[in-house]
Amino acid sequence: MNKKLKRLKEALYDLNKACQCRPNDSITLQQRGDVKRLLGDIKGALEDLNKAAVDSFTLKTRGAVKIMLDELEGALPDLNKADTFGALGSV
């Protein structure tokens, strides 16, 4: 297992523990969603990002995840809303 993959799995473990303590914390959910996306758990990422979608970065990440799931119509509103915050860039 390469170092990056190992670190991502360790981060996911830590974020899972944090979500148990604070299940509605939008920052923790966003971070866990992003780690799940990087690990290829696209549906799991979307579940977390749906719960956390309160800021531009989360909306941008959720839009990217929806594109990965070929949900283009669902991605556009998220990306447009994130753009109103002036936050579009690479995810």
PDB file of C-alpha atoms in Angstrom:
ATOM      1  CA  MET A   1       0.000   0.000   0.000  1.00  0.00           C
ATOM      2  CA  ASN A   2       1.493   3.355  -0.943  1.00  0.00           C
ATOM      3  CA  LYS A   3       1.940   6.118   1.615  1.00  0.00           C
ATOM      4  CA  LYS A   4      -0.792   8.352   0.243  1.00  0.00           C
ATOM      5  CA  LEU A   5      -3.375   5.565   0.305  1.00  0.00           C
ATOM      6  CA  LYS A   6      -2.334   4.591   3.817  1.00  0.00           C
ATOM      7  CA  ARG A   7      -2.652   8.197   5.013  1.00  0.00           C
ATOM      8  CA  LEU A   8      -6.073   8.553   3.399  1.00  0.00           C
ATOM      9  CA  LYS A   9      -7.296   5.384   5.111  1.00  0.00           C
ATOM     10  CA  GLU A  10      -5.920   6.624   8.434  1.00  0.00           C
ATOM     11  CA  ALA A  11      -7.633   9.972   7.882  1.00  0.00           C
ATOM     12  CA  LEU A  12     -10.910   8.216   7.114  1.00  0.00           C
ATOM     13  CA  TYR A  13     -10.603   6.205  10.336  1.00  0.00           C
ATOM     14  CA  ASP A  14     -10.031   9.408  12.332  1.00  0.00           C
ATOM     15  CA  LEU A  15     -12.879  11.225  10.596  1.00  0.00           C
ATOM     16  CA  ASN A  16     -15.237   8.297  11.229  1.00  0.00           C
ATOM     17  CA  LYS A  17     -14.398   8.577  14.938  1.00  0.00           C
ATOM     18  CA  ALA A  18     -14.950  12.346  14.841  1.00  0.00           C
ATOM     19  CA  CYS A  19     -18.326  11.879  13.132  1.00  0.00           C
ATOM     20  CA  GLN A  20     -19.376   9.498  15.895  1.00  0.00           C
ATOM     21  CA  CYS A  21     -18.714  12.258  18.439  1.00  0.00           C
ATOM     22  CA  ARG A  22     -20.136  15.092  16.319  1.00  0.00           C
ATOM     23  CA  PRO A  23     -22.460  13.571  13.693  1.00  0.00           C
ATOM     24  CA  ASN A  24     -23.797  16.915  12.433  1.00  0.00           C
ATOM     25  CA  ASP A  25     -20.536  18.837  12.220  1.00  0.00           C
ATOM     26  CA  SER A  26     -20.447  20.181   8.661  1.00  0.00           C
ATOM     27  CA  ILE A  27     -16.661  20.580   8.530  1.00  0.00           C
ATOM     28  CA  THR A  28     -16.021  16.998   9.640  1.00  0.00           C
ATOM     29  CA  LEU A  29     -18.631  15.675   7.202  1.00  0.00           C
ATOM     30  CA  GLN A  30     -17.138  17.706   4.361  1.00  0.00           C
ATOM     31  CA  GLN A  31     -13.641  16.463   5.129  1.00  0.00           C
ATOM     32  CA  ARG A  32     -14.785  12.849   5.392  1.00  0.00           C
ATOM     33  CA  GLY A  33     -16.698  13.223   2.132  1.00  0.00           C
ATOM     34  CA  ASP A  34     -13.607  14.543   0.406  1.00  0.00           C
ATOM     35  CA  VAL A  35     -11.464  11.673   1.747  1.00  0.00           C
ATOM     36  CA  LYS A  36     -14.095   9.144   0.629  1.00  0.00           C
ATOM     37  CA  ARG A  37     -14.048  10.752  -2.835  1.00  0.00           C
ATOM     38  CA  LEU A  38     -10.264  10.442  -3.011  1.00  0.00           C
ATOM     39  CA  LEU A  39     -10.528   6.779  -1.969  1.00  0.00           C
ATOM     40  CA  GLY A  40     -13.106   6.113  -4.700  1.00  0.00           C
ATOM     41  CA  ASP A  41     -16.171   5.799  -2.438  1.00  0.00           C
ATOM     42  CA  ILE A  42     -18.175   8.213  -4.555  1.00  0.00           C
ATOM     43  CA  LYS A  43     -21.613   7.330  -3.183  1.00  0.00           C
ATOM     44  CA  GLY A  44     -20.350   7.524   0.396  1.00  0.00           C
ATOM     45  CA  ALA A  45     -18.784  10.884  -0.391  1.00  0.00           C
ATOM     46  CA  LEU A  46     -22.065  12.189  -1.751  1.00  0.00           C
ATOM     47  CA  GLU A  47     -23.944  11.084   1.379  1.00  0.00           C
ATOM     48  CA  ASP A  48     -21.567  13.051   3.595  1.00  0.00           C
ATOM     49  CA  LEU A  49     -21.490  16.062   1.295  1.00  0.00           C
ATOM     50  CA  ASN A  50     -25.300  16.157   1.163  1.00  0.00           C
ATOM     51  CA  LYS A  51     -25.337  16.446   4.956  1.00  0.00           C
ATOM     52  CA  ALA A  52     -22.619  19.092   4.990  1.00  0.00           C
ATOM     53  CA  ALA A  53     -23.518  21.275   1.995  1.00  0.00           C
ATOM     54  CA  VAL A  54     -23.404  24.641   3.708  1.00  0.00           C
ATOM     55  CA  ASP A  55     -20.353  26.325   2.199  1.00  0.00           C
ATOM     56  CA  SER A  56     -18.868  26.942  -1.218  1.00  0.00           C
ATOM     57  CA  PHE A  57     -16.075  24.372  -0.962  1.00  0.00           C
ATOM     58  CA  THR A  58     -18.523  21.634   0.024  1.00  0.00           C
ATOM     59  CA  LEU A  59     -20.890  22.605  -2.788  1.00  0.00           C
ATOM     60  CA  LYS A  60     -18.008  22.529  -5.260  1.00  0.00           C
ATOM     61  CA  THR A  61     -16.857  19.125  -4.031  1.00  0.00           C
ATOM     62  CA  ARG A  62     -20.408  17.760  -4.082  1.00  0.00           C
ATOM     63  CA  GLY A  63     -20.825  19.050  -7.639  1.00  0.00           C
ATOM     64  CA  ALA A  64     -17.631  17.235  -8.680  1.00  0.00           C
ATOM     65  CA  VAL A  65     -18.849  14.016  -7.037  1.00  0.00           C
ATOM     66  CA  LYS A  66     -22.178  14.270  -8.850  1.00  0.00           C
ATOM     67  CA  ILE A  67     -20.293  14.654 -12.145  1.00  0.00           C
ATOM     68  CA  MET A  68     -18.365  11.463 -11.301  1.00  0.00           C
ATOM     69  CA  LEU A  69     -21.750   9.745 -10.873  1.00  0.00           C
ATOM     70  CA  ASP A  70     -22.956  11.188 -14.215  1.00  0.00           C
ATOM     71  CA  GLU A  71     -25.535  13.311 -12.391  1.00  0.00           C
ATOM     72  CA  LEU A  72     -24.840  16.406 -14.464  1.00  0.00           C
ATOM     73  CA  GLU A  73     -28.229  18.019 -13.850  1.00  0.00           C
ATOM     74  CA  GLY A  74     -27.696  17.674 -10.109  1.00  0.00           C
ATOM     75  CA  ALA A  75     -24.149  18.999 -10.312  1.00  0.00           C
ATOM     76  CA  LEU A  76     -24.999  22.277 -12.030  1.00  0.00           C
ATOM     77  CA  PRO A  77     -26.993  23.848  -9.178  1.00  0.00           C
ATOM     78  CA  ASP A  78     -24.216  23.046  -6.709  1.00  0.00           C
ATOM     79  CA  LEU A  79     -21.500  24.449  -8.972  1.00  0.00           C
ATOM     80  CA  ASN A  80     -23.554  27.546  -9.772  1.00  0.00           C
ATOM     81  CA  LYS A  81     -24.252  28.190  -6.098  1.00  0.00           C
ATOM     82  CA  ALA A  82     -20.560  27.697  -5.249  1.00  0.00           C
ATOM     83  CA  ASP A  83     -19.692  30.135  -8.031  1.00  0.00           C
ATOM     84  CA  THR A  84     -21.875  32.810  -6.430  1.00  0.00           C
ATOM     85  CA  PHE A  85     -19.489  32.595  -3.470  1.00  0.00           C
ATOM     86  CA  GLY A  86     -16.603  33.099  -5.909  1.00  0.00           C
ATOM     87  CA  ALA A  87     -15.111  29.767  -4.987  1.00  0.00           C
ATOM     88  CA  LEU A  88     -14.837  27.792  -8.194  1.00  0.00           C
ATOM     89  CA  GLY A  89     -11.486  26.226  -8.855  1.00  0.00           C
ATOM     90  CA  SER A  90     -10.123  22.726  -9.032  1.00  0.00           C
ATOM     91  CA  VAL A  91     -11.383  20.009  -6.715  1.00  0.00           C
TER      92      VAL A  91
END
